[in-house]
Amino acid sequence: MSRLITPSQVEAYRRDGMVFPLDAFPPEEAERYRQALVRCCAEAERPTSEAGIRQPSNRVKSYLLFPWAAELIRHPAILDAVEAVIGPDILTFHSTIWWKPAGSAGIVPWHQDGTYFGLAPFEHVTAWISLTGSDLEMGCVEALPGSHIAGQRAHRDRKDPNIMLSRGQSVADAVDEGQAVPMILRPGQFSLHHTMLLHASRPNRSTHDRIGIGISYVPTHVRHIGETRLSATLVRGEDRHGHFEPEPRPKAEGDPAAIAAHAEAIGRFWTASEAIPEMALVH
Ligand SMILES: O=C(O)CCC(=O)C(=O)O
């Protein structure tokens, strides 16, 4: 299995804002990660407390809680591809487990990741790693090639229980879905997409769960424009900028220090994302 991203794939990323499929690891290793994820993160999420306060979810920034996830964000094949598009000094800014159960009506509307992250400049790349395989029937991620070039579009928040995004963010203008490309992946493969790329996903009509992890990587010179100081994890190279608070690596599952660090990091993340206006208003 080749672990190298080729110059023409890097060129495709610059032109299309996306590149896939890339090989991270063999299906057996994907299955090992899948089992660990199911063991650790199967409990239904409780996104808000009775007082309306969001609870720490172990499906977000899981790499602060679980050694297997800490290993996954540092996987050399993934980092080699990320380095080829954003350079050698790399922070993991965020991660999200995208678990769409068999037959689930869950959808992700058309959106750009960078809309409420408050990161500048727009150099963040997401690696979406498939642990179960992901195809059209399973509601794979679909994207509009080249849509990153026009920059930030206006978004609005949509309230719909089937929407898997925290604020239901969706692009305000109509999207030409006829141009959409499904990012079909086998277990152990991944895609890269640019933070301004328009992408979405439909319900899972298959009889299998679709599980992937989206890992957000930024070069160390990217900063957060809001008032809250956010945290991130240096996964390769050197951080000469110090724009983010360094995050600790979990020593073991259930490590109390890791649980506290995770709660602290995502508390800051939610505070910041609620305070950030849509980036279209900032740039
Ligand atoms: O997994 C999905 O269906 C959506 C993923 C996504 O929006 C992302 O990784 O940015």
mmCIF file of N, CA and C in Angstrom, residues 1-2 4-6 9 19-25 77-78 81-82 128 185-186 188-192:
data_model
loop_
_atom_site.group_PDB
_atom_site.id
_atom_site.type_symbol
_atom_site.label_atom_id
_atom_site.label_comp_id
_atom_site.label_asym_id
_atom_site.label_seq_id
_atom_site.Cartn_x
_atom_site.Cartn_y
_atom_site.Cartn_z
ATOM 1 N N MET A 1 0.852 -1.200 0.000
ATOM 2 C CA MET A 1 0.000 0.000 0.000
ATOM 3 C C MET A 1 0.889 1.251 0.000
ATOM 4 N N SER A 2 0.634 2.137 -0.979
ATOM 5 C CA SER A 2 1.431 3.359 -1.014
ATOM 6 C C SER A 2 0.905 4.348 0.018
ATOM 7 N N LEU A 4 2.176 7.458 0.074
ATOM 8 C CA LEU A 4 2.592 8.777 -0.375
ATOM 9 C C LEU A 4 1.465 9.475 -1.110
ATOM 10 N N ILE A 5 1.341 10.770 -0.866
ATOM 11 C CA ILE A 5 0.430 11.570 -1.674
ATOM 12 C C ILE A 5 1.281 12.094 -2.838
ATOM 13 N N THR A 6 0.785 11.965 -4.043
ATOM 14 C CA THR A 6 1.585 12.315 -5.215
ATOM 15 C C THR A 6 1.473 13.816 -5.515
ATOM 16 N N GLN A 9 -1.845 14.673 -6.839
ATOM 17 C CA GLN A 9 -2.925 14.729 -5.833
ATOM 18 C C GLN A 9 -2.876 16.055 -5.061
ATOM 19 N N VAL A 19 -9.266 15.902 -2.043
ATOM 20 C CA VAL A 19 -8.554 14.805 -2.695
ATOM 21 C C VAL A 19 -8.889 13.517 -1.947
ATOM 22 N N PHE A 20 -9.128 12.460 -2.707
ATOM 23 C CA PHE A 20 -9.485 11.159 -2.130
ATOM 24 C C PHE A 20 -9.401 10.138 -3.269
ATOM 25 N N PRO A 21 -9.371 8.839 -3.008
ATOM 26 C CA PRO A 21 -9.107 8.248 -1.707
ATOM 27 C C PRO A 21 -7.609 8.193 -1.470
ATOM 28 N N LEU A 22 -7.218 8.389 -0.206
ATOM 29 C CA LEU A 22 -5.825 8.234 0.194
ATOM 30 C C LEU A 22 -5.788 7.069 1.181
ATOM 31 N N ASP A 23 -4.702 6.325 1.176
ATOM 32 C CA ASP A 23 -4.598 5.155 2.059
ATOM 33 C C ASP A 23 -3.944 5.539 3.377
ATOM 34 N N ALA A 24 -4.635 5.277 4.471
ATOM 35 C CA ALA A 24 -4.025 5.510 5.794
ATOM 36 C C ALA A 24 -3.473 4.208 6.349
ATOM 37 N N PHE A 25 -4.329 3.179 6.382
ATOM 38 C CA PHE A 25 -3.917 1.899 6.979
ATOM 39 C C PHE A 25 -4.796 0.790 6.422
ATOM 40 N N ALA A 77 0.840 8.270 8.017
ATOM 41 C CA ALA A 77 0.342 8.366 6.630
ATOM 42 C C ALA A 77 -0.603 9.566 6.483
ATOM 43 N N ILE A 78 -1.395 9.811 7.524
ATOM 44 C CA ILE A 78 -2.317 10.956 7.482
ATOM 45 C C ILE A 78 -1.505 12.253 7.553
ATOM 46 N N ALA A 81 0.267 13.289 4.303
ATOM 47 C CA ALA A 81 -0.622 13.929 3.324
ATOM 48 C C ALA A 81 -0.961 15.359 3.762
ATOM 49 N N VAL A 82 -1.220 15.514 5.053
ATOM 50 C CA VAL A 82 -1.561 16.847 5.577
ATOM 51 C C VAL A 82 -0.370 17.786 5.396
ATOM 52 N N TRP A 128 -10.839 13.206 6.661
ATOM 53 C CA TRP A 128 -12.016 12.395 7.065
ATOM 54 C C TRP A 128 -11.614 10.932 6.878
ATOM 55 N N LEU A 185 -15.129 5.900 0.150
ATOM 56 C CA LEU A 185 -13.903 5.428 0.803
ATOM 57 C C LEU A 185 -14.085 4.011 1.319
ATOM 58 N N ARG A 186 -13.006 3.237 1.260
ATOM 59 C CA ARG A 186 -13.006 1.909 1.897
ATOM 60 C C ARG A 186 -12.509 2.077 3.340
ATOM 61 N N GLY A 188 -10.184 2.379 6.256
ATOM 62 C CA GLY A 188 -8.740 2.663 6.285
ATOM 63 C C GLY A 188 -8.311 3.707 5.278
ATOM 64 N N GLN A 189 -9.256 4.181 4.452
ATOM 65 C CA GLN A 189 -8.922 5.261 3.513
ATOM 66 C C GLN A 189 -9.409 6.594 4.085
ATOM 67 N N PHE A 190 -8.874 7.683 3.534
ATOM 68 C CA PHE A 190 -9.325 8.998 3.983
ATOM 69 C C PHE A 190 -9.356 9.986 2.830
ATOM 70 N N SER A 191 -10.072 11.076 3.090
ATOM 71 C CA SER A 191 -10.114 12.187 2.139
ATOM 72 C C SER A 191 -9.557 13.412 2.850
ATOM 73 N N LEU A 192 -9.124 14.393 2.062
ATOM 74 C CA LEU A 192 -8.779 15.704 2.620
ATOM 75 C C LEU A 192 -9.724 16.708 2.005
#
